[in-house]
PDB file of C-alpha atoms in Angstrom:
ATOM      1  CA  UNK A  14     178.350  28.820 122.571  1.00 41.00           C
ATOM      2  CA  UNK A  15     177.694  28.419 126.272  1.00 41.00           C
ATOM      3  CA  UNK A  16     178.898  24.827 126.187  1.00 41.00           C
ATOM      4  CA  UNK A  17     182.102  25.982 124.483  1.00 41.00           C
ATOM      5  CA  UNK A  18     182.686  28.582 127.197  1.00 43.00           C
ATOM      6  CA  UNK A  19     182.049  26.013 129.918  1.00 46.00           C
ATOM      7  CA  UNK A  20     184.415  23.585 128.226  1.00 41.00           C
ATOM      8  CA  UNK A  21     187.088  26.272 127.926  1.00 41.00           C
ATOM      9  CA  UNK A  22     186.593  27.238 131.568  1.00 46.00           C
ATOM     10  CA  UNK A  23     186.831  23.616 132.657  1.00 48.00           C
ATOM     11  CA  UNK A  24     190.020  23.035 130.676  1.00 43.00           C
ATOM     12  CA  UNK A  25     191.464  26.270 132.033  1.00 48.00           C
ATOM     13  CA  UNK A  26     190.617  25.179 135.564  1.00 66.00           C
ATOM     14  CA  UNK A  27     192.187  21.788 134.920  1.00 65.00           C
ATOM     15  CA  UNK A  28     195.310  23.472 133.582  1.00 71.00           C
ATOM     16  CA  UNK A  29     195.499  25.669 136.675  1.00 72.00           C
ATOM     17  CA  UNK A  30     195.081  22.617 138.870  1.00 69.00           C
ATOM     18  CA  UNK A  31     197.901  20.784 137.088  1.00 72.00           C
ATOM     19  CA  UNK A  32     200.021  23.918 137.373  1.00 76.00           C
ATOM     20  CA  UNK A  33     199.319  24.065 141.099  1.00 75.00           C
ATOM     21  CA  UNK A  34     200.368  20.411 141.359  1.00 75.00           C
ATOM     22  CA  UNK A  35     203.654  21.304 139.674  1.00 79.00           C
ATOM     23  CA  UNK A  36     204.123  24.157 142.146  1.00 79.00           C
ATOM     24  CA  UNK A  37     203.395  21.786 145.030  1.00 77.00           C
ATOM     25  CA  UNK A  38     205.986  19.369 143.674  1.00 78.00           C
ATOM     26  CA  UNK A  39     208.539  22.187 143.454  1.00 83.00           C
ATOM     27  CA  UNK A  40     207.773  23.191 147.041  1.00 80.00           C
ATOM     28  CA  UNK A  41     208.274  19.610 148.225  1.00 79.00           C
ATOM     29  CA  UNK A  42     211.587  19.443 146.372  1.00 84.00           C
ATOM     30  CA  UNK A  43     212.666  22.685 148.033  1.00 81.00           C
ATOM     31  CA  UNK A  44     211.627  21.347 151.445  1.00 79.00           C
ATOM     32  CA  UNK A  45     213.589  18.150 150.820  1.00 81.00           C
ATOM     33  CA  UNK A  46     216.671  20.148 149.849  1.00 82.00           C
ATOM     34  CA  UNK A  47     216.414  22.517 152.811  1.00 78.00           C
ATOM     35  CA  UNK A  48     215.236  20.267 155.631  1.00 80.00           C
ATOM     36  CA  UNK A  49     216.539  16.752 154.878  1.00 83.00           C
ATOM     37  CA  UNK A  50     220.222  16.348 155.679  1.00 83.00           C
ATOM     38  CA  UNK A  51     222.624  13.493 154.955  1.00 86.00           C
ATOM     39  CA  UNK A  52     221.916  11.790 158.262  1.00 87.00           C
ATOM     40  CA  UNK A  53     218.198  11.734 157.544  1.00 86.00           C
ATOM     41  CA  UNK A  54     218.866  10.484 154.010  1.00 87.00           C
ATOM     42  CA  UNK A  55     220.753   7.563 155.508  1.00 89.00           C
ATOM     43  CA  UNK A  56     217.797   6.747 157.740  1.00 90.00           C
ATOM     44  CA  UNK A  57     215.415   6.918 154.767  1.00 88.00           C
ATOM     45  CA  UNK A  58     217.556   4.477 152.779  1.00 90.00           C
ATOM     46  CA  UNK A  59     217.419   2.048 155.698  1.00 91.00           C
ATOM     47  CA  UNK A  60     213.644   2.490 155.859  1.00 89.00           C
ATOM     48  CA  UNK A  61     213.372   1.423 152.228  1.00 90.00           C
ATOM     49  CA  UNK A  62     215.615  -1.599 152.759  1.00 91.00           C
ATOM     50  CA  UNK A  63     213.747  -2.908 155.794  1.00 91.00           C
ATOM     51  CA  UNK A  64     210.346  -2.048 154.315  1.00 89.00           C
ATOM     52  CA  UNK A  65     211.131  -3.987 151.125  1.00 89.00           C
ATOM     53  CA  UNK A  66     212.223  -7.003 153.162  1.00 90.00           C
ATOM     54  CA  UNK A  67     209.063  -6.747 155.252  1.00 89.00           C
ATOM     55  CA  UNK A  68     206.809  -6.592 152.176  1.00 86.00           C
ATOM     56  CA  UNK A  69     208.601  -9.535 150.547  1.00 86.00           C
ATOM     57  CA  UNK A  70     208.042 -11.633 153.662  1.00 87.00           C
ATOM     58  CA  UNK A  71     204.373 -10.618 153.728  1.00 84.00           C
ATOM     59  CA  UNK A  72     203.988 -11.828 150.125  1.00 82.00           C
ATOM     60  CA  UNK A  73     205.256 -15.279 151.139  1.00 85.00           C
ATOM     61  CA  UNK A  74     202.468 -15.623 153.715  1.00 83.00           C
ATOM     62  CA  UNK A  75     199.594 -16.263 151.216  1.00 82.00           C
ATOM     63  CA  UNK A  76     201.682 -18.897 149.435  1.00 83.00           C
ATOM     64  CA  UNK A  77     202.302 -20.697 152.731  1.00 85.00           C
ATOM     65  CA  UNK A  78     198.598 -20.545 153.547  1.00 85.00           C
ATOM     66  CA  UNK A  79     197.805 -22.135 150.192  1.00 84.00           C
ATOM     67  CA  UNK A  80     200.450 -24.786 150.800  1.00 83.00           C
ATOM     68  CA  UNK A  81     198.950 -25.587 154.194  1.00 85.00           C
ATOM     69  CA  UNK A  82     195.429 -25.875 152.775  1.00 86.00           C
ATOM     70  CA  UNK A  83     196.703 -28.157 150.015  1.00 83.00           C
ATOM     71  CA  UNK A  84     198.455 -30.272 152.624  1.00 83.00           C
ATOM     72  CA  UNK A  85     195.272 -30.663 154.646  1.00 82.00           C
ATOM     73  CA  UNK A  86     193.227 -31.450 151.545  1.00 82.00           C
ATOM     74  CA  UNK A  87     195.742 -34.045 150.312  1.00 81.00           C
ATOM     75  CA  UNK A  88     196.338 -35.384 153.846  1.00 82.00           C
ATOM     76  CA  UNK A  89     200.013 -34.558 153.456  1.00 83.00           C
ATOM     77  CA  UNK A  90     201.469 -33.949 156.910  1.00 83.00           C
ATOM     78  CA  UNK A  91     204.755 -32.685 155.503  1.00 84.00           C
ATOM     79  CA  UNK A  92     203.063 -29.854 153.606  1.00 81.00           C
ATOM     80  CA  UNK A  93     200.776 -28.995 156.517  1.00 83.00           C
ATOM     81  CA  UNK A  94     203.517 -28.938 159.157  1.00 86.00           C
ATOM     82  CA  UNK A  95     205.925 -27.133 156.830  1.00 85.00           C
ATOM     83  CA  UNK A  96     203.291 -24.492 156.137  1.00 85.00           C
ATOM     84  CA  UNK A  97     202.625 -23.961 159.846  1.00 87.00           C
ATOM     85  CA  UNK A  98     206.328 -23.620 160.599  1.00 88.00           C
ATOM     86  CA  UNK A  99     206.759 -21.282 157.634  1.00 87.00           C
ATOM     87  CA  UNK A 100     203.829 -19.113 158.726  1.00 88.00           C
ATOM     88  CA  UNK A 101     205.288 -18.842 162.216  1.00 90.00           C
ATOM     89  CA  UNK A 102     208.719 -17.945 160.826  1.00 90.00           C
ATOM     90  CA  UNK A 103     207.311 -15.329 158.445  1.00 88.00           C
ATOM     91  CA  UNK A 104     205.348 -13.799 161.327  1.00 89.00           C
ATOM     92  CA  UNK A 105     208.446 -13.549 163.524  1.00 91.00           C
ATOM     93  CA  UNK A 106     210.758 -12.352 160.751  1.00 91.00           C
ATOM     94  CA  UNK A 107     208.144  -9.935 159.405  1.00 88.00           C
ATOM     95  CA  UNK A 108     207.620  -8.468 162.877  1.00 90.00           C
ATOM     96  CA  UNK A 109     211.370  -7.983 163.214  1.00 92.00           C
ATOM     97  CA  UNK A 110     211.576  -6.231 159.847  1.00 91.00           C
ATOM     98  CA  UNK A 111     208.603  -4.011 160.700  1.00 90.00           C
ATOM     99  CA  UNK A 112     210.218  -3.115 164.021  1.00 92.00           C
ATOM    100  CA  UNK A 113     213.404  -2.058 162.243  1.00 91.00           C
ATOM    101  CA  UNK A 114     211.374  -0.061 159.719  1.00 90.00           C
ATOM    102  CA  UNK A 115     209.517   1.721 162.507  1.00 88.00           C
ATOM    103  CA  UNK A 116     212.778   2.336 164.357  1.00 90.00           C
ATOM    104  CA  UNK A 117     214.363   4.184 161.442  1.00 91.00           C
ATOM    105  CA  UNK A 118     211.081   5.945 160.707  1.00 89.00           C
ATOM    106  CA  UNK A 119     211.092   7.466 164.181  1.00 89.00           C
ATOM    107  CA  UNK A 120     214.753   8.431 163.823  1.00 90.00           C
ATOM    108  CA  UNK A 121     214.024  10.090 160.485  1.00 88.00           C
ATOM    109  CA  UNK A 122     211.060  11.977 161.903  1.00 86.00           C
ATOM    110  CA  UNK A 123     213.054  13.221 164.881  1.00 85.00           C
ATOM    111  CA  UNK A 124     216.003  14.311 162.747  1.00 86.00           C
ATOM    112  CA  UNK A 125     213.717  16.087 160.280  1.00 84.00           C
ATOM    113  CA  UNK A 126     211.897  17.931 163.065  1.00 83.00           C
ATOM    114  CA  UNK A 127     215.209  19.082 164.514  1.00 83.00           C
ATOM    115  CA  UNK A 128     216.423  20.189 161.097  1.00 83.00           C
ATOM    116  CA  UNK A 129     213.176  22.012 160.291  1.00 80.00           C
ATOM    117  CA  UNK A 130     213.363  24.038 163.499  1.00 78.00           C
ATOM    118  CA  UNK A 131     217.014  24.855 162.853  1.00 80.00           C
ATOM    119  CA  UNK A 132     216.566  25.851 159.207  1.00 77.00           C
ATOM    120  CA  UNK A 133     213.399  27.883 159.846  1.00 74.00           C
ATOM    121  CA  UNK A 134     215.250  30.011 162.385  1.00 74.00           C
ATOM    122  CA  UNK A 135     218.219  30.393 160.047  1.00 73.00           C
ATOM    123  CA  UNK A 136     216.063  31.357 157.065  1.00 68.00           C
ATOM    124  CA  UNK A 137     213.854  33.679 159.105  1.00 68.00           C
ATOM    125  CA  UNK A 138     216.624  35.625 160.816  1.00 68.00           C
ATOM    126  CA  UNK A 139     218.783  35.759 157.690  1.00 66.00           C
ATOM    127  CA  UNK A 140     216.265  38.110 156.033  1.00 63.00           C
ATOM    128  CA  UNK A 141     216.955  41.808 156.320  1.00 62.00           C
ATOM    129  CA  UNK A 142     214.699  44.154 158.261  1.00 56.00           C
ATOM    130  CA  UNK A 143     213.317  45.768 155.111  1.00 59.00           C
ATOM    131  CA  UNK A 144     211.945  42.461 153.879  1.00 57.00           C
ATOM    132  CA  UNK A 145     210.299  41.813 157.230  1.00 54.00           C
ATOM    133  CA  UNK A 146     208.648  45.236 157.088  1.00 56.00           C
ATOM    134  CA  UNK A 147     207.571  44.743 153.477  1.00 59.00           C
ATOM    135  CA  UNK A 148     206.241  41.218 153.973  1.00 58.00           C
ATOM    136  CA  UNK A 149     204.968  41.723 157.497  1.00 54.00           C
ATOM    137  CA  UNK A 150     201.577  40.268 156.635  1.00 56.00           C
ATOM    138  CA  UNK A 151     203.148  37.033 155.400  1.00 58.00           C
ATOM    139  CA  UNK A 152     206.114  36.574 157.718  1.00 59.00           C
ATOM    140  CA  UNK A 153     203.964  36.070 160.793  1.00 60.00           C
ATOM    141  CA  UNK A 154     204.087  33.459 163.499  1.00 61.00           C
ATOM    142  CA  UNK A 155     200.668  32.131 162.482  1.00 63.00           C
ATOM    143  CA  UNK A 156     201.712  31.593 158.857  1.00 66.00           C
ATOM    144  CA  UNK A 157     204.971  29.972 159.889  1.00 68.00           C
ATOM    145  CA  UNK A 158     203.145  27.710 162.321  1.00 69.00           C
ATOM    146  CA  UNK A 159     200.663  26.743 159.635  1.00 71.00           C
ATOM    147  CA  UNK A 160     203.454  25.954 157.183  1.00 72.00           C
ATOM    148  CA  UNK A 161     205.248  23.893 159.812  1.00 72.00           C
ATOM    149  CA  UNK A 162     202.065  21.932 160.557  1.00 75.00           C
ATOM    150  CA  UNK A 163     201.474  21.235 156.860  1.00 76.00           C
ATOM    151  CA  UNK A 164     205.047  20.076 156.399  1.00 78.00           C
ATOM    152  CA  UNK A 165     204.821  17.879 159.478  1.00 78.00           C
ATOM    153  CA  UNK A 166     201.572  16.266 158.298  1.00 80.00           C
ATOM    154  CA  UNK A 167     203.021  15.589 154.830  1.00 80.00           C
ATOM    155  CA  UNK A 168     206.193  13.973 156.120  1.00 82.00           C
ATOM    156  CA  UNK A 169     204.260  11.845 158.621  1.00 81.00           C
ATOM    157  CA  UNK A 170     201.901  10.696 155.870  1.00 81.00           C
ATOM    158  CA  UNK A 171     204.865   9.728 153.688  1.00 80.00           C
ATOM    159  CA  UNK A 172     206.875   8.051 156.434  1.00 81.00           C
ATOM    160  CA  UNK A 173     204.089   6.151 158.186  1.00 82.00           C
ATOM    161  CA  UNK A 174     201.893   5.272 155.221  1.00 79.00           C
ATOM    162  CA  UNK A 175     203.262   6.400 151.889  1.00 81.00           C
ATOM    163  CA  UNK A 176     206.403   4.271 151.731  1.00 82.00           C
ATOM    164  CA  UNK A 177     204.738   1.079 152.929  1.00 82.00           C
ATOM    165  CA  UNK A 178     201.714   1.492 150.653  1.00 82.00           C
ATOM    166  CA  UNK A 179     203.854   2.283 147.610  1.00 84.00           C
ATOM    167  CA  UNK A 180     206.138  -0.693 148.137  1.00 84.00           C
ATOM    168  CA  UNK A 181     203.175  -3.010 148.732  1.00 83.00           C
ATOM    169  CA  UNK A 182     201.543  -1.834 145.510  1.00 84.00           C
ATOM    170  CA  UNK A 183     204.715  -2.115 143.423  1.00 86.00           C
ATOM    171  CA  UNK A 184     205.753  -5.534 144.746  1.00 84.00           C
ATOM    172  CA  UNK A 185     202.230  -6.957 144.536  1.00 84.00           C
ATOM    173  CA  UNK A 186     201.817  -5.656 140.999  1.00 86.00           C
ATOM    174  CA  UNK A 187     205.195  -7.087 140.008  1.00 87.00           C
ATOM    175  CA  UNK A 188     204.406 -10.520 141.444  1.00 82.00           C
ATOM    176  CA  UNK A 189     200.968 -10.526 139.818  1.00 84.00           C
ATOM    177  CA  UNK A 190     202.472  -9.607 136.446  1.00 87.00           C
ATOM    178  CA  UNK A 191     204.993 -12.442 136.738  1.00 86.00           C
ATOM    179  CA  UNK A 192     202.326 -14.991 137.677  1.00 82.00           C
ATOM    180  CA  UNK A 193     199.732 -13.761 135.164  1.00 86.00           C
ATOM    181  CA  UNK A 194     200.761 -11.158 132.551  1.00 88.00           C
ATOM    182  CA  UNK A 195     197.138 -10.762 131.414  1.00 91.00           C
ATOM    183  CA  UNK A 196     196.015  -9.849 134.929  1.00 88.00           C
ATOM    184  CA  UNK A 197     198.992  -7.518 135.186  1.00 86.00           C
ATOM    185  CA  UNK A 198     197.903  -5.640 132.046  1.00 90.00           C
ATOM    186  CA  UNK A 199     194.336  -5.373 133.342  1.00 92.00           C
ATOM    187  CA  UNK A 200     195.507  -3.997 136.684  1.00 88.00           C
ATOM    188  CA  UNK A 201     197.871  -1.596 134.900  1.00 90.00           C
ATOM    189  CA  UNK A 202     195.066   0.021 132.898  1.00 92.00           C
ATOM    190  CA  UNK A 203     192.875   0.008 136.002  1.00 91.00           C
ATOM    191  CA  UNK A 204     195.556   1.958 137.857  1.00 87.00           C
ATOM    192  CA  UNK A 205     195.800   4.465 135.009  1.00 89.00           C
ATOM    193  CA  UNK A 206     192.041   4.988 135.075  1.00 89.00           C
ATOM    194  CA  UNK A 207     192.108   5.344 138.843  1.00 87.00           C
ATOM    195  CA  UNK A 208     194.906   7.908 138.546  1.00 82.00           C
ATOM    196  CA  UNK A 209     192.952  10.174 136.197  1.00 82.00           C
ATOM    197  CA  UNK A 210     189.784   9.730 138.240  1.00 85.00           C
ATOM    198  CA  UNK A 211     191.706  10.721 141.368  1.00 80.00           C
ATOM    199  CA  UNK A 212     193.004  13.843 139.629  1.00 77.00           C
ATOM    200  CA  UNK A 213     189.477  14.871 138.723  1.00 79.00           C
ATOM    201  CA  UNK A 214     188.105  14.185 142.197  1.00 80.00           C
ATOM    202  CA  UNK A 215     190.997  16.006 143.848  1.00 78.00           C
ATOM    203  CA  UNK A 216     190.386  19.041 141.647  1.00 75.00           C
ATOM    204  CA  UNK A 217     186.695  18.927 142.550  1.00 77.00           C
ATOM    205  CA  UNK A 218     187.479  18.781 146.269  1.00 76.00           C
ATOM    206  CA  UNK A 219     190.049  21.566 145.962  1.00 72.00           C
ATOM    207  CA  UNK A 220     187.575  23.867 144.226  1.00 74.00           C
ATOM    208  CA  UNK A 221     184.791  23.352 146.744  1.00 75.00           C
ATOM    209  CA  UNK A 222     186.986  23.325 149.844  1.00 74.00           C
ATOM    210  CA  UNK A 223     188.837  26.537 149.043  1.00 74.00           C
ATOM    211  CA  UNK A 224     186.200  28.741 150.786  1.00 78.00           C
ATOM    212  CA  UNK A 225     186.409  26.488 153.839  1.00 77.00           C
ATOM    213  CA  UNK A 226     190.196  26.782 153.802  1.00 72.00           C
ATOM    214  CA  UNK A 227     189.873  30.566 153.593  1.00 73.00           C
ATOM    215  CA  UNK A 228     187.586  30.621 156.626  1.00 78.00           C
ATOM    216  CA  UNK A 229     189.989  28.346 158.470  1.00 74.00           C
ATOM    217  CA  UNK A 230     192.889  30.721 157.802  1.00 69.00           C
ATOM    218  CA  UNK A 231     190.775  33.650 158.978  1.00 73.00           C
ATOM    219  CA  UNK A 232     189.874  31.819 162.175  1.00 74.00           C
ATOM    220  CA  UNK A 233     193.499  30.833 162.707  1.00 67.00           C
ATOM    221  CA  UNK A 234     194.652  34.451 162.349  1.00 66.00           C
ATOM    222  CA  UNK A 235     191.960  35.667 164.724  1.00 70.00           C
ATOM    223  CA  UNK A 236     192.958  33.091 167.306  1.00 68.00           C
ATOM    224  CA  UNK A 237     196.595  34.106 166.924  1.00 61.00           C
ATOM    225  CA  UNK A 238     195.745  37.781 167.433  1.00 61.00           C
ATOM    226  CA  UNK A 239     193.993  36.947 170.689  1.00 61.00           C
TER     227      UNK A 239
END
């Protein structure tokens, strides 16, 4: 009976965690709709284009290294010299593509920060006085600052690491599947297992870090009151 209750509690907790993930996704969609304008969307599209080109060039590098090693092993100067020239070209071209990616990343970040400040002021001052009086404990400078910091950390994580990591994973997986379908299937199921394991670990961390987060909010409010 106790095991059944524990199992029911665990499944209920898992359901709540998945529900909270859905709410987080909805919040991110709302943030995208409110704070990302057409100009920023144009920058993001350019980020994807240059990042894809950069990742494609980086995938050519291992092949050139293999070609150079084969050339040295077979005493083929043409292969060896061609590999060295190719490695140098991929380094230069890849650096150029990464520079362009970083350039549009910074432009996107700056435009988003400007838009966030603008929209926060518009949304805050568009509320009537009664709502401010009713929700005075929530519509505070500390809560707004905390929300802004969370949004800023999420967008920086996506812009500086998320896009590049995702493209690297997708392109590498695609190339591996083309070269060896069996290895591609193995990696696919490995990724699925890693996904579910990550969900479980994230739920575990969320449960045990919630008291710490509560203390952090309390400390943040106390510091703001001072």
